[in-house]
Phi, psi and omega in degrees: 000112172074182176064010177247157179257120186248128177260113187249115176268154183063038191294334188250018178271193183308304181274327185302315181298321177288330178293321176304317181298316181290319178299318179297316181298326181272003171086017179279153170275127190244129171245116183263123180245120180202167179285134181285124178205164178300319181295314181293323178294324178295315178297316181299314180299320180295317181291326181294344177292335184237342186229149181259126175199161178260145179254130172236100178283134181191186185224120179298340180278354182246107185299321179296323178298317179292314180303312182300314184293318180290316180298318180293320187279326185044061185287157172276335178209148174247124172257108186261092180262336188301133182193150167263103187273164172288142007271000179295336176293338176277326180286323184235064187297324181291315179294321179300316178298318182294314181288308189289327182257298184295322178300320177295318178299316181298319178297315180299312182296323177293320180294322181295337182280343183288151178297323175242090182303136184280164168290141183241110177258111186259132180260125179235202186222145177286356176288349178294348181277355171087188184301139181230101180279114184294341180279354179269355181050049179292151174295154179304153175295137176218182179297341182265355180292130180298148176274151180205069186295130186253317185254181183297319180297312180298319179295323177297318180295322178293319176302315180297316178302317182293321177296318179297316182294333181265006190284337186082358177277167170282103190238160166210149176240129180245120181264118182271148174269215179281096185278131183266117182290139175267000175262113184298339181271356183287145174075028181275351178299138182305337181299329181291313179293321179302317180291318181303322180287348176274354183262150179275138183296339185279348187292151180273144177216159181233110183277160176209124177298135183298335176294323178285323175300317180295322178295319178300316180295320178295315180294335181294339181296313184266343183287162176278090183238021187303120177052048180230154174253144176225140175247128184261161174188157181282184175301175189303327182285359176271000176266123184197173171278159178300326179300310181297321181296308183300313182300319182291317184292311181289331176295325180293343179259006177087011181261153179271158182298152174280153177294147181300332181293347180288341186256144175292143179253113181285160182269118183294346180263357181233106184302322186294348180279351186262155180283173189262049181229154180190181173287157181240140169274105187263011185303312184289313182295322180291322181297323184270321189257343172047066191238346187283098181242342186235125175283171178294325178294324175302317180295314180299318180296320180297315182291325177295321178293320178298322181293325178057224184292338184297335181294333178285326175293316180298325180297322180291318183264012182309316180301323179291318179295316181298318179301320180292314182293326182291350176295341179276354179268139178267350189240354187302138179065016173252158177303135181289123180231145178288134179252114183266004178285145174304140181303320182297324176296319179296317179297315180301320179290316184294323183259003180051051183287128180302150186304322184292346179251010180270000000 
Protein backbone atom coordinates (compact mmCIF):
# COMPACT_ATOMS: atom_id res chain seq x y z
CA UNK A 1 0.00 0.00 0.00
CA UNK A 2 1.50 3.27 -1.14
CA UNK A 3 5.06 4.57 -1.15
CA UNK A 4 5.70 3.23 -4.64
CA UNK A 5 6.12 5.06 -7.92
CA UNK A 6 3.64 3.85 -10.55
CA UNK A 7 3.95 4.46 -14.30
CA UNK A 8 0.43 4.36 -15.74
CA UNK A 9 -0.12 4.12 -19.50
CA UNK A 10 -3.50 4.96 -20.99
CA UNK A 11 -4.05 7.11 -17.94
CA UNK A 12 -6.97 9.18 -19.21
CA UNK A 13 -9.04 6.44 -20.80
CA UNK A 14 -12.08 4.53 -19.57
CA UNK A 15 -10.29 2.47 -16.89
CA UNK A 16 -7.24 4.71 -16.52
CA UNK A 17 -9.05 7.68 -14.98
CA UNK A 18 -10.59 5.43 -12.33
CA UNK A 19 -7.21 3.80 -11.72
CA UNK A 20 -5.72 7.21 -10.92
CA UNK A 21 -8.37 7.62 -8.23
CA UNK A 22 -7.58 4.25 -6.62
CA UNK A 23 -3.81 4.72 -6.84
CA UNK A 24 -4.16 8.14 -5.24
CA UNK A 25 -6.35 6.77 -2.48
CA UNK A 26 -3.78 4.08 -1.70
CA UNK A 27 -0.97 6.63 -1.49
CA UNK A 28 1.06 5.81 -4.57
CA UNK A 29 3.15 8.33 -6.49
CA UNK A 30 1.62 8.38 -9.97
CA UNK A 31 3.23 9.16 -13.32
CA UNK A 32 0.60 9.31 -16.06
CA UNK A 33 1.77 8.54 -19.60
CA UNK A 34 -0.63 9.22 -22.44
CA UNK A 35 -0.91 10.82 -25.86
CA UNK A 36 -1.34 14.58 -25.71
CA UNK A 37 -4.72 15.63 -27.09
CA UNK A 38 -7.45 18.10 -26.22
CA UNK A 39 -9.60 15.30 -24.80
CA UNK A 40 -6.81 13.90 -22.63
CA UNK A 41 -5.81 17.34 -21.38
CA UNK A 42 -9.41 17.99 -20.36
CA UNK A 43 -9.58 14.72 -18.39
CA UNK A 44 -6.21 15.40 -16.78
CA UNK A 45 -7.22 18.89 -15.60
CA UNK A 46 -10.42 17.52 -14.10
CA UNK A 47 -8.57 14.76 -12.23
CA UNK A 48 -5.90 17.15 -10.95
CA UNK A 49 -8.55 19.03 -9.00
CA UNK A 50 -8.80 16.10 -6.59
CA UNK A 51 -5.74 13.91 -7.15
CA UNK A 52 -1.99 14.46 -7.27
CA UNK A 53 -0.03 12.99 -10.16
CA UNK A 54 2.67 13.85 -12.65
CA UNK A 55 1.99 14.06 -16.37
CA UNK A 56 4.35 12.64 -18.97
CA UNK A 57 2.97 13.27 -22.43
CA UNK A 58 4.29 10.80 -24.97
CA UNK A 59 3.49 8.28 -27.66
CA UNK A 60 3.70 4.50 -27.28
CA UNK A 61 4.42 4.29 -31.00
CA UNK A 62 7.64 6.26 -30.48
CA UNK A 63 10.33 4.16 -28.80
CA UNK A 64 12.45 7.18 -27.84
CA UNK A 65 9.41 8.78 -26.20
CA UNK A 66 8.83 5.66 -24.13
CA UNK A 67 12.52 5.29 -23.22
CA UNK A 68 12.76 8.90 -22.02
CA UNK A 69 9.64 8.64 -19.87
CA UNK A 70 10.62 5.34 -18.23
CA UNK A 71 14.23 6.39 -17.64
CA UNK A 72 13.11 9.66 -16.10
CA UNK A 73 10.43 8.07 -13.90
CA UNK A 74 12.29 4.95 -12.68
CA UNK A 75 8.98 3.39 -11.58
CA UNK A 76 8.51 0.58 -9.09
CA UNK A 77 5.65 -0.75 -11.20
CA UNK A 78 4.21 -0.23 -14.66
CA UNK A 79 0.45 -0.50 -15.13
CA UNK A 80 0.07 -0.93 -18.86
CA UNK A 81 -3.52 -0.01 -19.74
CA UNK A 82 -2.97 1.78 -23.05
CA UNK A 83 -4.53 -0.05 -25.96
CA UNK A 84 -6.45 0.40 -29.19
CA UNK A 85 -9.38 -1.85 -28.35
CA UNK A 86 -11.94 -3.47 -30.62
CA UNK A 87 -13.78 -2.20 -32.61
CA UNK A 88 -11.35 0.72 -33.04
CA UNK A 89 -8.70 -1.92 -33.76
CA UNK A 90 -10.78 -2.78 -36.83
CA UNK A 91 -11.05 0.86 -37.91
CA UNK A 92 -7.34 1.56 -37.33
CA UNK A 93 -5.61 -1.81 -37.79
CA UNK A 94 -2.12 -0.43 -38.48
CA UNK A 95 -2.16 1.90 -35.48
CA UNK A 96 -3.64 -0.88 -33.32
CA UNK A 97 -0.77 -3.21 -34.24
CA UNK A 98 1.75 -0.49 -33.50
CA UNK A 99 0.28 0.46 -30.12
CA UNK A 100 -0.81 -2.95 -28.85
CA UNK A 101 2.30 -4.89 -29.90
CA UNK A 102 5.20 -2.51 -30.54
CA UNK A 103 4.19 -0.16 -27.73
CA UNK A 104 4.26 -3.05 -25.27
CA UNK A 105 7.68 -4.10 -26.58
CA UNK A 106 9.04 -0.58 -26.11
CA UNK A 107 7.82 -0.50 -22.51
CA UNK A 108 9.37 -3.88 -21.74
CA UNK A 109 12.73 -2.95 -23.26
CA UNK A 110 12.81 0.35 -21.40
CA UNK A 111 11.93 -1.37 -18.12
CA UNK A 112 14.64 -3.99 -18.61
CA UNK A 113 17.29 -1.26 -18.79
CA UNK A 114 16.57 0.09 -15.31
CA UNK A 115 18.83 -0.83 -12.38
CA UNK A 116 15.75 -1.94 -10.47
CA UNK A 117 13.37 -3.39 -13.09
CA UNK A 118 9.74 -2.66 -12.15
CA UNK A 119 6.81 -5.00 -11.74
CA UNK A 120 4.89 -5.12 -15.02
CA UNK A 121 1.10 -5.39 -14.83
CA UNK A 122 -0.19 -6.01 -18.34
CA UNK A 123 -3.83 -5.48 -19.29
CA UNK A 124 -5.28 -7.88 -21.82
CA UNK A 125 -8.75 -9.10 -22.79
CA UNK A 126 -10.84 -12.21 -22.17
CA UNK A 127 -11.61 -12.22 -25.89
CA UNK A 128 -8.25 -13.99 -26.43
CA UNK A 129 -10.11 -17.22 -25.57
CA UNK A 130 -11.92 -17.15 -28.90
CA UNK A 131 -15.48 -17.86 -30.08
CA UNK A 132 -17.93 -18.87 -27.34
CA UNK A 133 -21.11 -20.58 -28.54
CA UNK A 134 -23.74 -20.23 -25.78
CA UNK A 135 -25.58 -23.31 -27.07
CA UNK A 136 -22.55 -25.51 -26.26
CA UNK A 137 -22.88 -24.92 -22.49
CA UNK A 138 -19.16 -24.35 -22.17
CA UNK A 139 -17.67 -23.94 -18.69
CA UNK A 140 -17.07 -20.31 -17.68
CA UNK A 141 -13.84 -18.69 -18.83
CA UNK A 142 -11.08 -19.03 -16.25
CA UNK A 143 -7.32 -18.69 -15.99
CA UNK A 144 -7.07 -22.29 -17.27
CA UNK A 145 -9.16 -21.77 -20.41
CA UNK A 146 -7.01 -22.23 -23.54
CA UNK A 147 -6.44 -19.16 -25.67
CA UNK A 148 -7.70 -19.12 -29.25
CA UNK A 149 -7.24 -15.62 -30.72
CA UNK A 150 -9.47 -15.11 -33.76
CA UNK A 151 -9.27 -11.47 -34.86
CA UNK A 152 -6.49 -8.89 -35.23
CA UNK A 153 -7.10 -7.35 -31.80
CA UNK A 154 -7.03 -10.71 -29.98
CA UNK A 155 -3.86 -11.76 -31.81
CA UNK A 156 -2.22 -8.47 -30.85
CA UNK A 157 -3.11 -9.03 -27.23
CA UNK A 158 -1.70 -12.55 -27.28
CA UNK A 159 1.55 -11.28 -28.82
CA UNK A 160 1.78 -8.70 -26.05
CA UNK A 161 1.07 -11.33 -23.38
CA UNK A 162 3.80 -13.56 -24.75
CA UNK A 163 6.35 -10.74 -24.81
CA UNK A 164 5.52 -9.83 -21.22
CA UNK A 165 5.83 -13.47 -20.10
CA UNK A 166 9.24 -13.77 -21.78
CA UNK A 167 10.53 -10.43 -20.44
CA UNK A 168 12.25 -11.66 -17.30
CA UNK A 169 10.40 -8.97 -15.34
CA UNK A 170 8.12 -9.58 -12.37
CA UNK A 171 4.94 -9.68 -14.46
CA UNK A 172 1.25 -10.43 -14.36
CA UNK A 173 -1.42 -10.27 -17.06
CA UNK A 174 -4.99 -9.30 -16.27
CA UNK A 175 -7.66 -10.10 -18.86
CA UNK A 176 -10.62 -7.74 -18.73
CA UNK A 177 -14.18 -8.65 -19.75
CA UNK A 178 -16.83 -6.20 -21.01
CA UNK A 179 -15.83 -3.14 -18.97
CA UNK A 180 -18.59 -0.58 -18.38
CA UNK A 181 -17.46 3.00 -18.78
CA UNK A 182 -18.47 5.51 -16.11
CA UNK A 183 -17.96 8.29 -18.64
CA UNK A 184 -21.26 8.74 -20.49
CA UNK A 185 -19.42 10.13 -23.50
CA UNK A 186 -17.20 7.09 -23.98
CA UNK A 187 -17.69 4.89 -27.04
CA UNK A 188 -19.59 7.38 -29.18
CA UNK A 189 -17.65 6.62 -32.34
CA UNK A 190 -20.02 5.01 -34.89
CA UNK A 191 -17.73 1.98 -35.02
CA UNK A 192 -19.01 0.85 -31.61
CA UNK A 193 -22.66 0.78 -32.64
CA UNK A 194 -21.72 -0.79 -35.98
CA UNK A 195 -19.94 -3.60 -34.13
CA UNK A 196 -22.76 -4.11 -31.66
CA UNK A 197 -25.21 -4.81 -34.46
CA UNK A 198 -22.89 -7.56 -35.77
CA UNK A 199 -23.32 -9.51 -32.54
CA UNK A 200 -26.06 -11.97 -31.75
CA UNK A 201 -28.40 -11.06 -28.90
CA UNK A 202 -28.19 -14.56 -27.41
CA UNK A 203 -24.48 -14.53 -26.61
CA UNK A 204 -23.39 -14.57 -22.97
CA UNK A 205 -21.31 -11.75 -21.55
CA UNK A 206 -19.82 -10.78 -18.20
CA UNK A 207 -19.87 -7.09 -17.36
CA UNK A 208 -17.47 -5.28 -15.02
CA UNK A 209 -17.76 -1.75 -13.69
CA UNK A 210 -14.69 0.26 -14.73
CA UNK A 211 -14.27 1.36 -11.10
CA UNK A 212 -13.83 -2.30 -10.12
CA UNK A 213 -11.47 -2.97 -13.01
CA UNK A 214 -9.35 -0.06 -11.80
CA UNK A 215 -9.35 -1.39 -8.24
CA UNK A 216 -8.16 -4.80 -9.43
CA UNK A 217 -5.27 -3.24 -11.33
CA UNK A 218 -4.32 -1.10 -8.36
CA UNK A 219 -4.45 -4.06 -5.96
CA UNK A 220 -2.30 -6.12 -8.34
CA UNK A 221 0.69 -3.90 -7.55
CA UNK A 222 1.06 -5.13 -3.99
CA UNK A 223 -0.61 -8.55 -4.34
CA UNK A 224 1.26 -11.79 -4.95
CA UNK A 225 0.63 -12.03 -8.68
CA UNK A 226 4.08 -13.12 -9.87
CA UNK A 227 3.92 -14.66 -13.35
CA UNK A 228 0.18 -15.25 -13.18
CA UNK A 229 -2.85 -14.64 -15.37
CA UNK A 230 -6.17 -13.41 -14.02
CA UNK A 231 -9.57 -13.08 -15.69
CA UNK A 232 -11.90 -10.48 -14.22
CA UNK A 233 -15.67 -10.17 -14.07
CA UNK A 234 -18.25 -8.44 -11.92
CA UNK A 235 -20.55 -9.95 -9.26
CA UNK A 236 -23.13 -12.56 -10.27
CA UNK A 237 -25.70 -10.05 -11.55
CA UNK A 238 -23.11 -8.95 -14.13
CA UNK A 239 -23.60 -12.25 -15.98
CA UNK A 240 -26.26 -11.86 -18.66
CA UNK A 241 -27.12 -12.18 -22.30
CA UNK A 242 -26.19 -9.39 -24.66
CA UNK A 243 -29.92 -8.79 -25.16
CA UNK A 244 -30.49 -8.14 -21.45
CA UNK A 245 -27.40 -5.98 -21.25
CA UNK A 246 -28.21 -3.72 -24.19
CA UNK A 247 -31.82 -3.18 -23.12
CA UNK A 248 -30.76 -2.32 -19.56
CA UNK A 249 -27.97 0.09 -20.54
CA UNK A 250 -29.90 2.08 -23.12
CA UNK A 251 -32.95 2.04 -20.86
CA UNK A 252 -30.92 3.67 -18.06
CA UNK A 253 -30.29 6.53 -20.46
CA UNK A 254 -33.96 6.97 -21.29
CA UNK A 255 -33.83 5.25 -24.68
CA UNK A 256 -36.14 2.52 -25.91
CA UNK A 257 -34.83 -0.91 -27.04
CA UNK A 258 -33.71 -1.47 -30.61
CA UNK A 259 -35.68 -3.97 -32.72
CA UNK A 260 -34.25 -7.50 -32.72
CA UNK A 261 -33.90 -7.35 -36.48
CA UNK A 262 -31.12 -4.76 -36.05
CA UNK A 263 -28.80 -7.49 -34.78
CA UNK A 264 -27.08 -10.25 -36.70
CA UNK A 265 -28.26 -13.75 -35.75
CA UNK A 266 -25.40 -16.22 -35.29
CA UNK A 267 -25.69 -19.91 -36.17
CA UNK A 268 -25.96 -22.12 -33.09
CA UNK A 269 -24.41 -24.97 -35.09
CA UNK A 270 -21.30 -23.01 -36.14
CA UNK A 271 -19.02 -21.90 -33.31
CA UNK A 272 -17.08 -19.43 -35.46
CA UNK A 273 -20.19 -17.27 -35.95
CA UNK A 274 -20.19 -16.27 -32.27
CA UNK A 275 -18.39 -13.46 -30.49
CA UNK A 276 -15.56 -13.97 -28.00
CA UNK A 277 -17.51 -13.37 -24.78
CA UNK A 278 -18.94 -15.57 -22.04
CA UNK A 279 -19.38 -15.84 -18.29
CA UNK A 280 -16.23 -15.84 -16.15
CA UNK A 281 -15.25 -17.92 -13.14
CA UNK A 282 -13.96 -15.09 -10.96
CA UNK A 283 -13.09 -17.14 -7.87
CA UNK A 284 -9.32 -16.88 -8.33
CA UNK A 285 -9.14 -13.25 -9.43
CA UNK A 286 -11.47 -12.10 -6.66
CA UNK A 287 -9.55 -14.06 -4.00
CA UNK A 288 -6.25 -12.42 -4.96
CA UNK A 289 -7.32 -8.96 -6.18
CA UNK A 290 -10.44 -8.31 -4.06
CA UNK A 291 -12.09 -5.93 -6.52
CA UNK A 292 -15.83 -6.72 -6.86
CA UNK A 293 -17.56 -3.72 -5.25
CA UNK A 294 -20.24 -2.71 -7.77
CA UNK A 295 -23.15 -4.78 -9.04
CA UNK A 296 -24.61 -4.24 -12.49
CA UNK A 297 -27.56 -2.48 -10.89
CA UNK A 298 -25.11 -0.16 -9.11
CA UNK A 299 -23.70 0.73 -12.49
CA UNK A 300 -27.12 1.38 -14.02
CA UNK A 301 -28.11 3.56 -11.07
CA UNK A 302 -24.85 5.51 -11.34
CA UNK A 303 -25.30 6.15 -15.06
CA UNK A 304 -28.95 7.14 -14.61
CA UNK A 305 -27.88 9.62 -11.95
CA UNK A 306 -25.14 10.95 -14.23
CA UNK A 307 -27.70 11.47 -16.99
CA UNK A 308 -29.90 13.47 -14.63
CA UNK A 309 -32.63 15.47 -16.30
CA UNK A 310 -31.22 14.75 -19.76
CA UNK A 311 -32.64 11.23 -19.70
CA UNK A 312 -36.14 12.72 -19.82
CA UNK A 313 -35.14 14.77 -22.84
CA UNK A 314 -33.61 11.68 -24.45
CA UNK A 315 -36.83 9.78 -23.83
CA UNK A 316 -38.78 12.37 -25.79
CA UNK A 317 -36.37 12.41 -28.72
CA UNK A 318 -35.65 8.69 -28.50
CA UNK A 319 -37.23 7.90 -31.90
CA UNK A 320 -34.92 10.39 -33.61
CA UNK A 321 -31.82 9.05 -31.83
CA UNK A 322 -32.79 5.49 -32.58
CA UNK A 323 -33.33 6.23 -36.24
CA UNK A 324 -29.84 7.73 -36.45
CA UNK A 325 -28.15 4.85 -34.61
CA UNK A 326 -29.94 2.20 -36.63
CA UNK A 327 -28.19 3.47 -39.75
CA UNK A 328 -25.24 1.38 -38.57
CA UNK A 329 -27.29 -1.84 -38.82
CA UNK A 330 -27.27 -3.89 -42.02
CA UNK A 331 -30.28 -6.01 -41.06
CA UNK A 332 -32.83 -3.72 -39.40
CA UNK A 333 -36.42 -4.15 -40.60
CA UNK A 334 -35.43 -7.15 -42.71
CA UNK A 335 -36.57 -10.74 -42.05
CA UNK A 336 -34.34 -12.28 -39.36
CA UNK A 337 -32.05 -14.87 -40.94
CA UNK A 338 -29.30 -17.02 -39.47
CA UNK A 339 -25.81 -15.96 -40.60
CA UNK A 340 -23.41 -18.93 -40.79
CA UNK A 341 -20.35 -16.90 -41.78
CA UNK A 342 -17.52 -16.65 -39.23
CA UNK A 343 -17.84 -13.45 -37.23
CA UNK A 344 -14.30 -12.40 -38.16
CA UNK A 345 -15.17 -12.65 -41.86
CA UNK A 346 -18.21 -10.47 -41.27
CA UNK A 347 -16.12 -7.92 -39.35
CA UNK A 348 -13.44 -7.82 -42.05
CA UNK A 349 -16.07 -7.12 -44.68
CA UNK A 350 -17.94 -4.54 -42.60
CA UNK A 351 -14.80 -2.56 -41.70
CA UNK A 352 -12.94 -3.20 -44.99
CA UNK A 353 -9.92 -4.47 -43.09
CA UNK A 354 -6.81 -4.76 -45.32
CA UNK A 355 -5.64 -8.31 -46.06
CA UNK A 356 -2.38 -7.98 -44.12
CA UNK A 357 -4.31 -7.42 -40.88
CA UNK A 358 -6.82 -10.25 -41.30
